């Protein structure tokens, strides 16, 4: 059964009807009214500062650590060796159910010499995967979508990938309404150049208001981000323009209007000399009877800056899905709290982003090399050293782990001795079947008990 929505935008139907195809429709600019202060791309890109920068930087830095992996689904027979371990296979089946439908399918990794793997190792002349992924997620988080310029080689296969800044790109349409090319304006009109329409690949978040562009978290939380800027600007101007003395010196009637500026300066310097400095802390200060020294106190209004800033900061972090503990903001934090924060961050933010990016790579780049190739990322998870230690201890007790195997796991040189290569089982551990068999043998070896003799008292009575 065909998809009527996609069929209506297919190239054949659209050409017959005289309308644009689906890629052209997706590239058209949005016709929404400008009601949000963060709707324009220039404003969204300019918001890459303060708490918004910290949250996006954590996401981009973490996602860039995961390298894309590629494999081909293959059918396996019972008893055949799997190309992936059970953990990897479970991950792929849960997240890419269309690839592995049953236990009879496995994903065979493609060799490292494959051009597709080489493409993502050396993305272009300036970037490698980590920098390409960082820039990709930076624009993705700021504007809701990103542009990849996939440059083909002589035979039409992708040879390099470049992230194009969103504010550089402008779609250009022909007279029939089809997307003809992209006009790129790096810095000024004099440096414009064109890119063919089929070389630009776009990926973004779903937009409830439009089918043309992605919906940016920056636009969704524009008020919070604006509040962050407003609070910090107000705080900066408050410190710059306001008068913030710590004490006030009230002069008595003795100091009349005839006092000169030089005398006022000397009094000020004398007071500062007596009350300032580490050595004068808590030292008493004597003033003449007609002079009074008062200490200034800030009103609650001046103290609200920190409370307002904290609440807006937490809102921005929640918008991006970044726990504040991972941003270096800690209060009474222990190891379990940090591990929980990482678990939330991985499960709700990083892993979903990697899955979306893997699907985009599969459908737009990997398919050009081989329609069977699937891209995926391994799920990120915090390391639980206590659990790993208990599992290693159990494996060693049941004879599933040798000393050399444990040394290799800890990146150490194995001993390579007969004893270190052998596994050991505790003497108290006996298989259940053997234990039951030993019980049966013990029962057979035991001599039968003699019958009980009748009591003498009963015999006499009879």
Coordinates of C-alpha atoms in Angstrom, one line a residue:
X1 CA 0.0 0.0 0.0
X2 CA 1.6 3.3 -1.1
X3 CA 1.8 6.5 1.0
X4 CA -0.6 8.9 -0.6
X5 CA 1.2 11.9 0.9
X6 CA 4.6 10.9 -0.5
X7 CA 3.1 9.8 -3.8
X8 CA 1.5 13.2 -4.2
X9 CA 5.0 14.8 -4.0
X10 CA 6.8 12.2 -6.1
X11 CA 8.7 13.5 -9.2
X12 CA 6.5 11.8 -11.7
X13 CA 3.2 13.0 -10.2
X14 CA 4.5 16.5 -9.5
X15 CA 5.8 16.9 -13.0
X16 CA 2.5 15.8 -14.5
X17 CA 0.7 18.2 -12.2
X18 CA 3.1 21.0 -12.8
X19 CA 4.2 21.3 -9.1
X20 CA 7.4 20.8 -7.2
X21 CA 8.7 17.5 -5.8
X22 CA 9.2 16.6 -2.1
X23 CA 12.8 17.8 -1.8
X24 CA 11.8 21.1 -3.3
X25 CA 8.9 21.4 -0.9
X26 CA 11.2 20.6 2.1
X27 CA 13.6 23.3 1.0
X28 CA 11.1 26.1 0.6
X29 CA 11.3 28.8 3.3
X30 CA 8.7 28.8 6.0
X31 CA 5.8 31.3 5.6
X32 CA 5.2 31.6 9.4
X33 CA 4.7 35.0 10.9
X34 CA 7.7 36.4 12.8
X35 CA 6.1 36.2 16.3
X36 CA 9.1 34.7 18.1
X37 CA 12.3 36.6 18.9
X38 CA 14.3 33.5 18.1
X39 CA 12.7 32.5 14.8
X40 CA 15.3 34.2 12.6
X41 CA 18.5 32.2 12.1
X42 CA 20.7 35.1 12.8
X43 CA 19.1 35.6 16.2
X44 CA 19.3 31.8 16.9
X45 CA 23.0 31.7 16.1
X46 CA 23.6 34.8 18.2
X47 CA 22.1 33.1 21.2
X48 CA 25.2 30.8 21.4
X49 CA 26.4 32.3 24.6
X50 CA 26.0 32.1 28.4
X51 CA 24.1 29.1 29.7
X52 CA 22.8 28.2 26.2
X53 CA 26.4 27.8 25.1
X54 CA 27.3 25.6 28.0
X55 CA 24.4 23.3 27.4
X56 CA 25.0 23.0 23.6
X57 CA 28.7 22.6 24.1
X58 CA 28.1 19.6 26.5
X59 CA 25.8 17.9 23.9
X60 CA 28.1 18.5 21.0
X61 CA 31.2 17.4 22.9
X62 CA 29.6 14.2 24.1
X63 CA 28.1 13.2 20.8
X64 CA 31.3 13.8 18.9
X65 CA 32.9 10.9 21.0
X66 CA 30.6 8.3 19.3
X67 CA 31.9 7.2 15.9
X68 CA 29.4 5.9 13.4
X69 CA 29.5 2.1 12.7
X70 CA 28.3 0.4 9.6
X71 CA 27.1 -3.1 8.9
X72 CA 25.2 -5.3 6.5
X73 CA 22.3 -7.5 7.7
X74 CA 23.0 -11.2 7.0
X75 CA 21.0 -14.3 7.7
X76 CA 22.6 -16.7 10.2
X77 CA 22.0 -20.4 10.7
X78 CA 21.7 -22.1 14.1
X79 CA 25.2 -22.6 15.5
X80 CA 26.9 -20.0 13.3
X81 CA 29.2 -17.5 14.9
X82 CA 27.7 -14.1 15.4
X83 CA 29.5 -11.1 14.1
X84 CA 28.2 -9.0 17.0
X85 CA 28.0 -9.8 20.6
X86 CA 24.6 -10.1 22.3
X87 CA 24.7 -6.6 23.8
X88 CA 25.3 -5.0 20.4
X89 CA 22.7 -7.2 18.7
X90 CA 20.1 -6.3 21.4
X91 CA 20.9 -2.6 21.0
X92 CA 20.4 -2.8 17.2
X93 CA 17.2 -4.8 17.4
X94 CA 15.6 -2.4 19.9
X95 CA 16.5 0.7 18.0
X96 CA 16.5 -0.5 14.4
X97 CA 13.8 -3.1 14.4
X98 CA 13.5 -2.9 10.6
X99 CA 17.0 -4.2 10.2
X100 CA 16.9 -7.3 12.5
X101 CA 13.5 -8.9 12.6
X102 CA 14.4 -12.1 14.4
X103 CA 17.2 -14.0 15.9
X104 CA 18.1 -15.5 12.5
X105 CA 19.6 -12.1 11.4
X106 CA 22.9 -10.6 12.3
X107 CA 24.7 -7.4 11.3
X108 CA 28.1 -8.1 9.7
X109 CA 30.4 -5.1 10.1
X110 CA 32.0 -3.8 6.9
X111 CA 35.8 -3.7 6.8
X112 CA 37.7 -0.6 7.9
X113 CA 39.1 -0.3 4.4
X114 CA 35.6 0.4 3.0
X115 CA 35.4 3.8 1.4
X116 CA 32.4 4.6 3.5
X117 CA 34.4 4.1 6.7
X118 CA 37.3 6.1 5.3
X119 CA 34.8 8.9 4.4
X120 CA 33.8 9.4 8.0
X121 CA 37.4 9.1 9.3
X122 CA 38.6 11.9 7.1
X123 CA 35.5 13.9 6.4
X124 CA 37.2 16.8 4.5
X125 CA 40.5 18.6 4.3
X126 CA 39.7 20.6 7.5
X127 CA 37.6 18.3 9.6
X128 CA 37.6 14.8 11.0
X129 CA 34.7 13.1 12.5
X130 CA 34.9 14.7 16.0
X131 CA 34.9 18.3 14.6
X132 CA 32.3 17.5 12.0
X133 CA 30.0 16.0 14.6
X134 CA 30.5 18.9 17.0
X135 CA 29.7 21.5 14.3
X136 CA 26.7 19.4 13.1
X137 CA 25.1 19.3 16.6
X138 CA 25.9 22.9 17.2
X139 CA 23.8 24.1 14.3
X140 CA 21.2 21.4 14.9
X141 CA 20.6 22.6 18.5
X142 CA 20.7 26.3 17.6
X143 CA 18.5 26.3 14.5
X144 CA 16.7 22.9 14.6
X145 CA 18.4 21.5 11.4
X146 CA 21.7 21.4 9.7
X147 CA 23.2 21.2 6.1
X148 CA 25.7 18.7 4.9
X149 CA 27.4 19.4 1.6
X150 CA 28.1 15.9 0.3
X151 CA 30.7 16.3 -2.5
X152 CA 30.8 13.3 -5.0
X153 CA 33.9 11.9 -6.7
X154 CA 34.3 11.1 -10.3
X155 CA 32.0 8.0 -10.1
X156 CA 29.3 9.7 -8.1
X157 CA 30.1 8.3 -4.6
X158 CA 30.4 10.7 -1.7
X159 CA 34.1 11.8 -1.3
X160 CA 33.9 14.5 1.4
X161 CA 31.3 16.0 3.8
X162 CA 31.3 19.6 4.9
X163 CA 28.9 21.2 7.4
X164 CA 27.5 24.4 5.9
X165 CA 26.5 27.3 8.2
X166 CA 22.7 27.8 8.1
X167 CA 22.9 31.6 7.5
X168 CA 25.1 31.0 4.4
X169 CA 22.4 28.9 2.6
X170 CA 19.7 30.3 0.4
X171 CA 17.5 28.0 -1.9
X172 CA 17.1 29.2 -5.5
X173 CA 14.2 28.0 -7.6
X174 CA 13.6 27.9 -11.3
X175 CA 10.6 29.2 -13.2
X176 CA 8.7 26.0 -12.7
X177 CA 9.0 26.2 -8.9
X178 CA 11.7 23.4 -8.6
X179 CA 14.7 23.7 -6.4
X180 CA 17.5 24.5 -8.9
X181 CA 20.6 25.1 -6.7
X182 CA 21.7 26.6 -3.4
X183 CA 23.3 30.1 -3.3
X184 CA 26.1 30.2 -0.7
X185 CA 27.1 33.5 0.8
X186 CA 30.1 33.0 3.2
X187 CA 31.1 36.6 3.9
X188 CA 29.8 39.3 1.6
X189 CA 28.1 39.2 -1.8
X190 CA 31.4 39.1 -3.7
X191 CA 32.2 35.6 -2.5
X192 CA 29.0 33.9 -3.5
X193 CA 29.0 30.5 -5.2
X194 CA 26.5 27.8 -6.2
X195 CA 26.0 24.2 -5.0
X196 CA 23.8 21.7 -7.0
X197 CA 20.6 20.9 -5.2
X198 CA 21.3 17.1 -5.0
X199 CA 24.6 17.7 -3.1
X200 CA 23.0 19.4 -0.1
X201 CA 21.5 17.0 2.5
X202 CA 19.2 18.4 5.3
X203 CA 18.2 16.9 8.6
X204 CA 16.3 18.5 11.4
X205 CA 13.8 18.1 14.2
X206 CA 10.1 17.7 13.4
X207 CA 8.3 21.0 13.3
X208 CA 4.6 21.2 14.3
X209 CA 4.1 24.4 12.4
X210 CA 5.7 23.5 9.1
X211 CA 7.0 20.7 6.9
X212 CA 9.7 22.9 5.4
X213 CA 12.2 23.5 8.2
X214 CA 13.1 21.9 11.5
X215 CA 11.9 23.3 14.8
X216 CA 14.6 24.6 17.0
X217 CA 14.8 24.2 20.8
X218 CA 16.2 27.7 20.8
X219 CA 12.9 28.9 19.3
X220 CA 10.8 26.8 21.7
X221 CA 12.6 28.3 24.8
X222 CA 13.2 31.7 23.4
X223 CA 11.8 33.5 26.4
X224 CA 14.1 31.6 28.8
X225 CA 17.1 32.4 26.7
X226 CA 16.1 36.0 26.4
X227 CA 15.6 36.2 30.2
X228 CA 19.2 34.8 30.6
X229 CA 20.6 37.6 28.5
X230 CA 18.4 40.2 30.2
X231 CA 19.4 39.2 33.7
X232 CA 23.1 39.2 32.9
X233 CA 22.9 42.5 31.1
X234 CA 20.9 44.0 34.0
X235 CA 23.5 42.7 36.4
X236 CA 26.4 44.1 34.4
X237 CA 24.8 47.5 34.0
X238 CA 23.9 47.5 37.7
X239 CA 27.5 47.0 38.7
X240 CA 28.8 49.4 36.0
X241 CA 26.4 52.3 36.6
X242 CA 25.2 52.0 40.2
X243 CA 27.0 53.4 43.3
X244 CA 28.0 50.6 45.6
X245 CA 29.8 52.0 48.7
X246 CA 30.2 49.9 51.8
X247 CA 30.1 52.7 54.4
X248 CA 28.9 56.3 54.6
X249 CA 30.7 58.9 56.6
X250 CA 28.4 61.6 58.0
X251 CA 30.2 64.8 58.9
X252 CA 28.9 66.8 61.8
X253 CA 28.3 70.5 62.2
X254 CA 32.0 71.2 62.7
X255 CA 32.6 70.6 59.1
X256 CA 30.7 73.5 57.5
X257 CA 30.4 74.4 53.9
X258 CA 33.8 76.0 53.9
X259 CA 35.5 72.6 53.9
X260 CA 37.7 72.2 50.8
X261 CA 37.9 69.3 48.4
X262 CA 41.5 68.7 49.6
X263 CA 40.3 68.2 53.2
X264 CA 37.5 65.8 52.1
X265 CA 40.1 63.8 50.1
X266 CA 42.4 63.6 53.1
X267 CA 39.5 62.4 55.4
X268 CA 38.5 59.8 52.8
X269 CA 42.1 58.5 52.5
X270 CA 42.5 58.4 56.2
X271 CA 39.2 56.4 56.7
X272 CA 40.2 54.0 53.8
X273 CA 43.6 53.5 55.4
X274 CA 42.1 52.6 58.8
X275 CA 39.2 50.3 57.7
X276 CA 40.5 48.6 54.5
X277 CA 42.9 45.7 54.2
X278 CA 43.3 42.2 55.7
X279 CA 45.2 43.5 58.8
X280 CA 42.4 45.9 59.7
X281 CA 39.6 43.2 59.8
X282 CA 37.5 43.6 62.9
X283 CA 39.7 46.4 64.2
X284 CA 37.8 49.2 66.1
X285 CA 37.7 52.5 64.3
X286 CA 37.4 55.8 66.3
X287 CA 35.7 58.9 64.9
X288 CA 35.3 62.4 66.4
X289 CA 32.1 63.1 68.3
X290 CA 30.6 65.1 65.4
X291 CA 31.3 62.4 62.8
X292 CA 29.3 59.2 62.2
X293 CA 30.2 56.0 60.2
X294 CA 27.3 54.0 58.9
X295 CA 27.5 50.6 57.1
X296 CA 25.3 50.1 54.0
X297 CA 23.1 47.0 53.5
X298 CA 21.7 45.8 50.2
X299 CA 18.0 45.5 49.9
X300 CA 16.4 42.2 48.8
X301 CA 15.8 43.7 45.4
X302 CA 19.6 43.7 44.7
X303 CA 19.9 40.1 46.0
X304 CA 17.2 38.7 43.6
X305 CA 19.6 38.6 40.7
X306 CA 21.2 35.3 41.8
X307 CA 17.9 33.6 42.5
X308 CA 16.4 34.7 39.1
X309 CA 19.6 33.6 37.3
X310 CA 19.5 30.2 38.9
X311 CA 15.9 29.5 37.9
X312 CA 16.4 30.6 34.3
X313 CA 19.6 28.6 34.1
X314 CA 17.8 25.4 35.2
X315 CA 15.1 26.1 32.6
X316 CA 17.7 26.4 29.8
X317 CA 19.4 23.2 30.9
X318 CA 16.1 21.4 30.9
X319 CA 15.3 22.7 27.5
X320 CA 18.5 21.1 26.2
X321 CA 18.3 18.0 28.3
X322 CA 21.5 18.6 30.2
X323 CA 21.7 18.0 34.0
X324 CA 23.3 20.9 35.7
X325 CA 25.8 18.6 37.5
X326 CA 27.3 17.9 34.1
X327 CA 27.9 21.6 33.6
X328 CA 30.1 21.8 36.6
X329 CA 27.4 23.2 38.9
X330 CA 27.6 21.0 42.0
X331 CA 26.2 21.3 45.5
X332 CA 26.8 18.4 47.8
X333 CA 27.3 15.9 44.9
X334 CA 28.5 12.4 45.4
X335 CA 29.5 9.7 42.9
X336 CA 26.0 8.2 42.7
X337 CA 24.4 11.6 41.8
X338 CA 26.9 12.1 39.0
X339 CA 26.3 8.6 37.6
X340 CA 22.6 9.2 37.7
X341 CA 23.0 12.5 35.9
X342 CA 25.1 10.9 33.2
X343 CA 22.5 8.1 32.9
X344 CA 19.7 10.6 32.4
X345 CA 21.8 12.6 29.9
X346 CA 22.7 9.6 27.8
X347 CA 19.2 8.0 27.8
X348 CA 17.2 11.2 27.1
X349 CA 19.5 13.3 25.1
X350 CA 22.6 11.7 23.6
X351 CA 21.3 8.3 22.5
X352 CA 18.2 9.7 20.8
X353 CA 20.3 12.2 18.9
X354 CA 22.7 9.5 17.7
X355 CA 19.8 7.4 16.5
X356 CA 18.4 10.2 14.5
X357 CA 21.8 11.0 13.0
X358 CA 22.3 7.3 12.2
X359 CA 19.1 7.1 10.3
X360 CA 20.0 10.3 8.3
X361 CA 23.4 8.8 7.4
X362 CA 21.8 5.5 6.4
X363 CA 19.2 7.0 4.0
X364 CA 21.4 9.8 2.5
X365 CA 25.0 8.6 2.4
X366 CA 25.4 4.8 3.1
X367 CA 22.7 3.9 0.6
X368 CA 24.9 5.4 -2.2
X369 CA 27.6 2.8 -1.4
X370 CA 25.3 -0.2 -0.8
X371 CA 21.6 -0.2 -0.2
X372 CA 22.1 -2.9 2.4
X373 CA 24.5 -0.9 4.6
X374 CA 23.0 0.3 7.9
X375 CA 24.6 3.0 10.1
X376 CA 24.3 2.8 13.9
X377 CA 25.9 4.1 17.0
X378 CA 26.5 2.2 20.2
X379 CA 24.5 3.4 23.1
X380 CA 26.4 5.6 25.6
X381 CA 26.1 4.5 29.2
X382 CA 28.0 5.5 32.4
X383 CA 30.6 3.1 33.6
X384 CA 29.6 1.2 36.7
X385 CA 32.9 0.0 38.2
X386 CA 31.3 -1.7 41.2
X387 CA 29.1 -3.8 39.0
X388 CA 31.9 -4.7 36.7
X389 CA 34.1 -5.7 39.7
X390 CA 31.3 -8.0 41.0
X391 CA 30.8 -9.6 37.6
X392 CA 34.6 -10.2 37.2
X393 CA 34.7 -11.8 40.7
X394 CA 31.8 -14.1 39.8
X395 CA 33.3 -15.1 36.5
X396 CA 36.6 -16.0 38.2
X397 CA 34.8 -18.1 40.8
X398 CA 32.9 -20.1 38.3
X399 CA 35.9 -20.7 36.1
X400 CA 34.9 -18.3 33.2
X401 CA 37.8 -15.9 33.6
X402 CA 41.5 -16.7 33.8
X403 CA 44.2 -14.4 35.3
X404 CA 45.5 -13.6 31.8
X405 CA 42.1 -12.7 30.5
X406 CA 41.6 -10.3 33.4
X407 CA 45.0 -8.7 32.8
X408 CA 44.1 -8.1 29.2
X409 CA 40.8 -6.5 30.2
X410 CA 42.8 -4.1 32.3
X411 CA 45.2 -3.2 29.5
X412 CA 48.1 -5.1 31.1
X413 CA 50.5 -7.6 29.7
X414 CA 49.4 -11.2 30.3
X415 CA 51.8 -13.5 32.2
X416 CA 51.5 -16.3 29.5
X417 CA 52.2 -19.1 32.0
X418 CA 50.3 -22.3 32.2
X419 CA 48.8 -21.4 35.5
X420 CA 47.8 -17.9 34.4
X421 CA 46.1 -19.3 31.3
X422 CA 44.0 -21.7 33.3
X423 CA 40.7 -21.1 34.9
X424 CA 40.0 -22.1 38.5
X425 CA 36.8 -23.3 40.3
X426 CA 36.5 -23.1 44.0
X427 CA 36.6 -26.6 45.7
X428 CA 33.2 -26.0 47.3
X429 CA 31.5 -25.6 43.9
X430 CA 30.2 -28.9 42.6
X431 CA 27.8 -29.3 39.7
X432 CA 24.3 -30.3 40.8
X433 CA 24.1 -33.5 38.7
X434 CA 27.5 -34.7 40.1
X435 CA 26.3 -33.9 43.6
X436 CA 23.1 -35.9 43.2
X437 CA 25.1 -38.8 41.7
X438 CA 27.5 -38.8 44.7
X439 CA 24.5 -38.9 47.0
X440 CA 23.2 -42.0 45.2
X441 CA 26.6 -43.7 45.5
X442 CA 26.8 -43.0 49.2
X443 CA 23.4 -44.6 49.7
X444 CA 24.5 -47.7 47.9
X445 CA 27.6 -48.1 49.9
X446 CA 25.8 -47.8 53.3
X447 CA 25.1 -51.3 54.7
X448 CA 21.4 -52.1 55.4
X449 CA 20.2 -51.6 58.9
X450 CA 19.4 -54.8 60.9
X451 CA 15.7 -55.5 61.8
X452 CA 14.6 -54.4 65.2
X453 CA 14.4 -57.2 67.8
X454 CA 11.2 -57.7 69.7
X455 CA 11.0 -56.6 73.3
X456 CA 11.5 -59.3 76.0
X457 CA 8.6 -58.0 78.1
X458 CA 6.1 -58.5 75.3
X459 CA 7.3 -62.1 74.6
X460 CA 6.9 -63.1 78.3
X461 CA 3.3 -61.8 78.3
X462 CA 2.5 -63.9 75.2

